[in-house]
């Protein structure tokens, strides 16, 4: 059995490890995965109850509850909870900074000549001076009391974490400050001005306030990223249609999509989303499956073909029998994969948290031992207490806590300057270990839509004829042909009797002659001679291009080819990744032939073709099982499971919102070279973090023995709390200064690359010098383009065509998508007659050109 739980109270990887350890102790638990960022846990178990698991987590000092069964509502509550957490953290941070600013002025302002109230000055004002600082520190401690409750609770349960370090260090400073106030009061009472002056300079309240506030800055940035972790699932859920039109007997009934059953007959009209996975039993349509497959070209489907939930019916009317509904649909499986990947435990090494489990108890033990030893050697209580406090102050986790977040902030800031948005510290840390990059093809390596790449004419006027016919079509390949013809400045010829032949191409008459633009199947059906184009067709097909013949009623007179071509920057990006020692693979749902062509052009190591969305995540899992650190780069909804399953998901900025939300890194310029820059930045940042940690511990390891007094007896050198605090501050200064070096990080090679534009590849054109086919009659038919308002479906289109074609001398072809009718006139028909015919059919003519 497998169950999911919400876990609250976790603040670092030591917490998540402690939760995991507590649950694993239960008999019957086979697998536990705790997500610190998501605040969740997935448990696989047998022979125990969910309540026993909850009790184990509660006993470990954390909150736990079972996640709800409903999909949308629990997810929404999670988003709201995280947004509320981020808002509360922001308020806490602002108030902490306000109190800290006043505290720093009181405690250190006089050092730079800033005036203090008279009752705080000199020996006589020492107690007021110290007590005011104490009062200003209390609100900061109260605002950040969670560090104390969690830190000391973790310490008592023998699982110290970063909160424990913060709590112990800041509490030590405050306790010593309180002790100093008492000593100053005693000194004033006994007229011992030397004692008063000694402790007047031994107040460390500002140290406690600074520690708490700086750590809260990092926590706030973390809470902001957490608030966005659940949005991807919300957007995936929103893709599913809320309602479905089904056939019951001879009537159509609209029901909630959740009530669909296997075997229901669903009716899907143009513009509607398909409500369930099913098999088409009537009609044909062009289905946009980009939400699931990521492919830019809509699929043409007819009776017997499978249609998937959330796909959009671009044109045509279909009925399909539902085969998978509810949680069994492809969309639901994608949602499940994203959810599982997001809540699974990432192998991220939190160096500071791991060390804190040993470091904190060791430091506390050393402080206690130091206190006891000096008492036993005859020193007074004040000396022993001061020395033990010095040990705690110098080991304050300020530098240790800043080592990672300061470098992370510098790294993410530098990334943002270069158009690389890194969503979390975990992603930036993980980037440095990436050794395998998996790249999606469509929209990532390529521009993401068909582009005309080749035009070959065997007779003059072939492209002009194709342009005239294809401008009536709504197919993406047709749009590519039209765009190329317009770029060449061709003029359209009058077209009549236009007809789209499903899955084959288009046909129409130009000046009374029948013309065809389509695939080989269409040409063979019409017994058209293709001998002159056979070699060119084979060559272009081998290059992975979509090849269309242009033919009259007798023979092929030309060829046009279209393809989704690679971006100019893709080969350079792949080269940079390889130079960094990274293996590059390509995953695509396209055919093996097309994938191999793109692989060769881009220089990818290996291409894996004909992969479904669920298969992409499976390939990522297989690579990870082989011990590889995997980054996935994609742009579509179909890439979301793989982006979430990878160690690091990298989304192209021009991609879908769901891909962007599922990813850890977003490349705003949609330039694949930025992926290489992101990995290089991750490596530089983690190297910086390791340097920071070394210096933080170097100061502690050198300073703690000195603070404990090892040099006092032989050399008379004693490190009092003031010097200990200065040493701690110096450690923090070194850490911050080192992190700022990341501001000088430079991306390599990006500036020299061509800019990614729409026109990324020139079309190869081989046209005959003669003109387009001439009219067979003395006078050419005239054409009119009517823009019509009110057409909503295929039946509307049919009504308008019927109304116009009923007029003598009128041949009309209507485009539902463009809301236009192209009318060819072979007789003298006025614009008013055309308008009246459309109006009589129940629609409105907006304009006539």
GROMACS .gro file of N, CA and C in nm, residues 97-195:
model
  297
   97UNK      N    1   1.394   4.360   1.076
   97UNK     CA    2   1.491   4.458   1.027
   97UNK      C    3   1.469   4.594   1.094
   98UNK      N    4   1.342   4.630   1.116
   98UNK     CA    5   1.312   4.758   1.182
   98UNK      C    6   1.371   4.763   1.323
   99UNK      N    7   1.347   4.657   1.401
   99UNK     CA    8   1.400   4.653   1.537
   99UNK      C    9   1.552   4.642   1.538
  100UNK      N   10   1.608   4.566   1.440
  100UNK     CA   11   1.754   4.551   1.435
  100UNK      C   12   1.821   4.684   1.404
  101UNK      N   13   1.760   4.764   1.316
  101UNK     CA   14   1.820   4.893   1.280
  101UNK      C   15   1.833   4.983   1.404
  102UNK      N   16   1.728   4.986   1.485
  102UNK     CA   17   1.733   5.067   1.608
  102UNK      C   18   1.834   5.008   1.705
  103UNK      N   19   1.836   4.876   1.716
  103UNK     CA   20   1.929   4.808   1.807
  103UNK      C   21   2.074   4.837   1.768
  104UNK      N   22   2.105   4.833   1.638
  104UNK     CA   23   2.241   4.860   1.594
  104UNK      C   24   2.280   5.006   1.620
  105UNK      N   25   2.184   5.097   1.607
  105UNK     CA   26   2.213   5.237   1.635
  105UNK      C   27   2.249   5.255   1.782
  106UNK      N   28   2.170   5.194   1.869
  106UNK     CA   29   2.194   5.210   2.013
  106UNK      C   30   2.326   5.145   2.053
  107UNK      N   31   2.352   5.025   2.002
  107UNK     CA   32   2.468   4.949   2.048
  107UNK      C   33   2.599   4.996   1.986
  108UNK      N   34   2.595   5.046   1.862
  108UNK     CA   35   2.719   5.075   1.792
  108UNK      C   36   2.724   5.217   1.735
  109UNK      N   37   2.615   5.291   1.747
  109UNK     CA   38   2.612   5.425   1.690
  109UNK      C   39   2.716   5.517   1.748
  110UNK      N   40   2.741   5.505   1.879
  110UNK     CA   41   2.838   5.594   1.944
  110UNK      C   42   2.980   5.575   1.892
  111UNK      N   43   3.005   5.456   1.831
  111UNK     CA   44   3.139   5.429   1.778
  111UNK      C   45   3.170   5.517   1.657
  112UNK      N   46   3.065   5.567   1.590
  112UNK     CA   47   3.086   5.652   1.473
  112UNK      C   48   3.040   5.795   1.502
  113UNK      N   49   3.024   5.826   1.630
  113UNK     CA   50   2.989   5.962   1.668
  113UNK      C   51   2.842   5.993   1.673
  114UNK      N   52   2.756   5.895   1.656
  114UNK     CA   53   2.611   5.920   1.662
  114UNK      C   54   2.571   5.946   1.806
  115UNK      N   55   2.484   6.044   1.829
  115UNK     CA   56   2.447   6.079   1.967
  115UNK      C   57   2.352   5.976   2.029
  116UNK      N   58   2.364   5.961   2.162
  116UNK     CA   59   2.274   5.877   2.240
  116UNK      C   60   2.201   5.964   2.342
  117UNK      N   61   2.084   5.923   2.386
  117UNK     CA   62   2.017   5.998   2.493
  117UNK      C   63   2.108   6.007   2.616
  118UNK      N   64   2.104   6.117   2.688
  118UNK     CA   65   2.193   6.136   2.803
  118UNK      C   66   2.183   6.024   2.907
  119UNK      N   67   2.064   5.967   2.928
  119UNK     CA   68   2.051   5.865   3.032
  119UNK      C   69   2.118   5.733   2.994
  120UNK      N   70   2.171   5.722   2.868
  120UNK     CA   71   2.243   5.600   2.828
  120UNK      C   72   2.393   5.622   2.823
  121UNK      N   73   2.438   5.745   2.844
  121UNK     CA   74   2.580   5.774   2.826
  121UNK      C   75   2.657   5.753   2.956
  122UNK      N   76   2.783   5.719   2.938
  122UNK     CA   77   2.875   5.708   3.050
  122UNK      C   78   2.845   5.591   3.142
  123UNK      N   79   2.920   5.590   3.253
  123UNK     CA   80   2.907   5.481   3.350
  123UNK      C   81   2.770   5.483   3.417
  124UNK      N   82   2.721   5.602   3.448
  124UNK     CA   83   2.594   5.611   3.519
  124UNK      C   84   2.476   5.562   3.434
  125UNK      N   85   2.491   5.564   3.301
  125UNK     CA   86   2.382   5.518   3.213
  125UNK      C   87   2.404   5.380   3.159
  126UNK      N   88   2.498   5.304   3.217
  126UNK     CA   89   2.535   5.173   3.162
  126UNK      C   90   2.418   5.074   3.165
  127UNK      N   91   2.345   5.071   3.279
  127UNK     CA   92   2.234   4.975   3.290
  127UNK      C   93   2.125   5.009   3.190
  128UNK      N   94   2.091   5.139   3.178
  128UNK     CA   95   1.990   5.180   3.079
  128UNK      C   96   2.037   5.147   2.938
  129UNK      N   97   2.168   5.165   2.913
  129UNK     CA   98   2.227   5.133   2.783
  129UNK      C   99   2.208   4.984   2.750
  130UNK      N  100   2.238   4.898   2.846
  130UNK     CA  101   2.226   4.754   2.825
  130UNK      C  102   2.081   4.708   2.822
  131UNK      N  103   1.999   4.763   2.914
  131UNK     CA  104   1.860   4.718   2.924
  131UNK      C  105   1.780   4.759   2.800
  132UNK      N  106   1.812   4.875   2.741
  132UNK     CA  107   1.745   4.918   2.618
  132UNK      C  108   1.775   4.822   2.504
  133UNK      N  109   1.900   4.779   2.495
  133UNK     CA  110   1.935   4.682   2.391
  133UNK      C  111   1.860   4.549   2.413
  134UNK      N  112   1.848   4.509   2.539
  134UNK     CA  113   1.777   4.386   2.571
  134UNK      C  114   1.630   4.397   2.528
  135UNK      N  115   1.567   4.511   2.556
  135UNK     CA  116   1.427   4.532   2.518
  135UNK      C  117   1.410   4.532   2.367
  136UNK      N  118   1.509   4.587   2.295
  136UNK     CA  119   1.501   4.587   2.149
  136UNK      C  120   1.526   4.449   2.090
  137UNK      N  121   1.600   4.366   2.161
  137UNK     CA  122   1.628   4.229   2.113
  137UNK      C  123   1.508   4.137   2.134
  138UNK      N  124   1.433   4.161   2.240
  138UNK     CA  125   1.319   4.073   2.270
  138UNK      C  126   1.219   4.062   2.155
  139UNK      N  127   1.177   4.173   2.089
  139UNK     CA  128   1.084   4.158   1.977
  139UNK      C  129   1.141   4.074   1.863
  140UNK      N  130   1.271   4.089   1.837
  140UNK     CA  131   1.333   4.009   1.731
  140UNK      C  132   1.330   3.861   1.767
  141UNK      N  133   1.358   3.831   1.894
  141UNK     CA  134   1.352   3.693   1.940
  141UNK      C  135   1.210   3.638   1.934
  142UNK      N  136   1.112   3.724   1.969
  142UNK     CA  137   0.974   3.678   1.967
  142UNK      C  138   0.927   3.654   1.823
  143UNK      N  139   0.962   3.745   1.732
  143UNK     CA  140   0.922   3.728   1.593
  143UNK      C  141   0.981   3.600   1.533
  144UNK      N  142   1.100   3.565   1.578
  144UNK     CA  143   1.169   3.446   1.525
  144UNK      C  144   1.172   3.333   1.626
  145UNK      N  145   1.070   3.326   1.707
  145UNK     CA  146   1.066   3.225   1.814
  145UNK      C  147   1.063   3.083   1.761
  146UNK      N  148   1.025   3.067   1.633
  146UNK     CA  149   1.020   2.932   1.576
  146UNK      C  150   1.157   2.866   1.579
  147UNK      N  151   1.264   2.946   1.565
  147UNK     CA  152   1.399   2.888   1.571
  147UNK      C  153   1.423   2.823   1.707
  148UNK      N  154   1.373   2.886   1.813
  148UNK     CA  155   1.396   2.834   1.947
  148UNK      C  156   1.309   2.711   1.975
  149UNK      N  157   1.182   2.720   1.936
  149UNK     CA  158   1.094   2.606   1.964
  149UNK      C  159   1.139   2.482   1.886
  150UNK      N  160   1.172   2.502   1.758
  150UNK     CA  161   1.215   2.388   1.676
  150UNK      C  162   1.358   2.345   1.711
  151UNK      N  163   1.444   2.444   1.732
  151UNK     CA  164   1.584   2.411   1.759
  151UNK      C  165   1.604   2.336   1.889
  152UNK      N  166   1.542   2.385   1.997
  152UNK     CA  167   1.559   2.317   2.125
  152UNK      C  168   1.482   2.186   2.130
  153UNK      N  169   1.369   2.179   2.059
  153UNK     CA  170   1.296   2.052   2.051
  153UNK      C  171   1.382   1.947   1.979
  154UNK      N  172   1.448   1.989   1.870
  154UNK     CA  173   1.537   1.898   1.799
  154UNK      C  174   1.654   1.855   1.886
  155UNK      N  175   1.705   1.950   1.965
  155UNK     CA  176   1.817   1.918   2.053
  155UNK      C  177   1.775   1.817   2.159
  156UNK      N  178   1.656   1.835   2.215
  156UNK     CA  179   1.607   1.742   2.318
  156UNK      C  180   1.578   1.604   2.261
  157UNK      N  181   1.542   1.601   2.132
  157UNK     CA  182   1.516   1.470   2.070
  157UNK      C  183   1.642   1.410   2.009
  158UNK      N  184   1.757   1.472   2.039
  158UNK     CA  185   1.889   1.424   1.995
  158UNK      C  186   1.901   1.420   1.842
  159UNK      N  187   1.840   1.520   1.777
  159UNK     CA  188   1.855   1.534   1.632
  159UNK      C  189   1.876   1.681   1.597
  160UNK      N  190   1.986   1.742   1.642
  160UNK     CA  191   2.009   1.885   1.622
  160UNK      C  192   2.017   1.921   1.474
  161UNK      N  193   1.965   2.039   1.442
  161UNK     CA  194   1.966   2.086   1.305
  161UNK      C  195   2.012   2.230   1.299
  162UNK      N  196   1.991   2.295   1.184
  162UNK     CA  197   2.034   2.434   1.171
  162UNK      C  198   1.959   2.526   1.268
  163UNK      N  199   1.835   2.495   1.297
  163UNK     CA  200   1.760   2.574   1.396
  163UNK      C  201   1.826   2.566   1.532
  164UNK      N  202   1.882   2.450   1.563
  164UNK     CA  203   1.950   2.434   1.691
  164UNK      C  204   2.073   2.525   1.699
  165UNK      N  205   2.149   2.530   1.590
  165UNK     CA  206   2.265   2.619   1.587
  165UNK      C  207   2.224   2.764   1.608
  166UNK      N  208   2.119   2.805   1.538
  166UNK     CA  209   2.072   2.943   1.550
  166UNK      C  210   2.025   2.971   1.692
  167UNK      N  211   1.946   2.879   1.747
  167UNK     CA  212   1.890   2.898   1.882
  167UNK      C  213   1.999   2.903   1.988
  168UNK      N  214   2.094   2.811   1.982
  168UNK     CA  215   2.200   2.805   2.083
  168UNK      C  216   2.290   2.929   2.074
  169UNK      N  217   2.330   2.965   1.952
  169UNK     CA  218   2.420   3.079   1.936
  169UNK      C  219   2.359   3.210   1.980
  170UNK      N  220   2.236   3.238   1.934
  170UNK     CA  221   2.171   3.364   1.971
  170UNK      C  222   2.133   3.367   2.118
  171UNK      N  223   2.086   3.253   2.171
  171UNK     CA  224   2.050   3.247   2.313
  171UNK      C  225   2.172   3.269   2.401
  172UNK      N  226   2.287   3.217   2.360
  172UNK     CA  227   2.409   3.237   2.438
  172UNK      C  228   2.445   3.385   2.446
  173UNK      N  229   2.433   3.454   2.333
  173UNK     CA  230   2.462   3.598   2.333
  173UNK      C  231   2.367   3.675   2.424
  174UNK      N  232   2.239   3.642   2.419
  174UNK     CA  233   2.140   3.712   2.501
  174UNK      C  234   2.161   3.682   2.649
  175UNK      N  235   2.187   3.557   2.682
  175UNK     CA  236   2.208   3.520   2.822
  175UNK      C  237   2.330   3.591   2.880
  176UNK      N  238   2.435   3.600   2.799
  176UNK     CA  239   2.553   3.670   2.848
  176UNK      C  240   2.524   3.819   2.864
  177UNK      N  241   2.445   3.876   2.773
  177UNK     CA  242   2.409   4.016   2.785
  177UNK      C  243   2.330   4.043   2.912
  178UNK      N  244   2.236   3.952   2.945
  178UNK     CA  245   2.160   3.966   3.069
  178UNK      C  246   2.252   3.957   3.190
  179UNK      N  247   2.344   3.864   3.184
  179UNK     CA  248   2.442   3.850   3.292
  179UNK      C  249   2.522   3.979   3.307
  180UNK      N  250   2.559   4.041   3.193
  180UNK     CA  251   2.637   4.165   3.198
  180UNK      C  252   2.556   4.278   3.261
  181UNK      N  253   2.426   4.284   3.235
  181UNK     CA  254   2.341   4.387   3.296
  181UNK      C  255   2.340   4.371   3.448
  182UNK      N  256   2.327   4.248   3.494
  182UNK     CA  257   2.331   4.223   3.638
  182UNK      C  258   2.464   4.267   3.697
  183UNK      N  259   2.573   4.237   3.627
  183UNK     CA  260   2.705   4.273   3.679
  183UNK      C  261   2.722   4.425   3.681
  184UNK      N  262   2.668   4.495   3.580
  184UNK     CA  263   2.676   4.641   3.581
  184UNK      C  264   2.594   4.699   3.696
  185UNK      N  265   2.479   4.641   3.723
  185UNK     CA  266   2.397   4.686   3.836
  185UNK      C  267   2.471   4.667   3.967
  186UNK      N  268   2.538   4.554   3.977
  186UNK     CA  269   2.618   4.526   4.098
  186UNK      C  270   2.731   4.627   4.110
  187UNK      N  271   2.796   4.656   3.997
  187UNK     CA  272   2.906   4.751   3.998
  187UNK      C  273   2.862   4.890   4.039
  188UNK      N  274   2.747   4.933   3.991
  188UNK     CA  275   2.695   5.064   4.030
  188UNK      C  276   2.660   5.068   4.178
  189UNK      N  277   2.607   4.955   4.227
  189UNK     CA  278   2.571   4.949   4.369
  189UNK      C  279   2.692   4.952   4.459
  190UNK      N  280   2.805   4.904   4.411
  190UNK     CA  281   2.926   4.896   4.493
  190UNK      C  282   3.028   5.003   4.454
  191UNK      N  283   2.985   5.095   4.364
  191UNK     CA  284   3.074   5.201   4.314
  191UNK      C  285   3.199   5.145   4.246
  192UNK      N  286   3.185   5.027   4.185
  192UNK     CA  287   3.297   4.965   4.113
  192UNK      C  288   3.285   5.006   3.966
  193UNK      N  289   3.334   5.124   3.932
  193UNK     CA  290   3.319   5.177   3.795
  193UNK      C  291   3.396   5.093   3.693
  194UNK      N  292   3.507   5.031   3.738
  194UNK     CA  293   3.585   4.947   3.646
  194UNK      C  294   3.502   4.827   3.601
  195UNK      N  295   3.427   4.769   3.697
  195UNK     CA  296   3.343   4.654   3.663
  195UNK      C  297   3.231   4.696   3.567
   0.00000   0.00000   0.00000
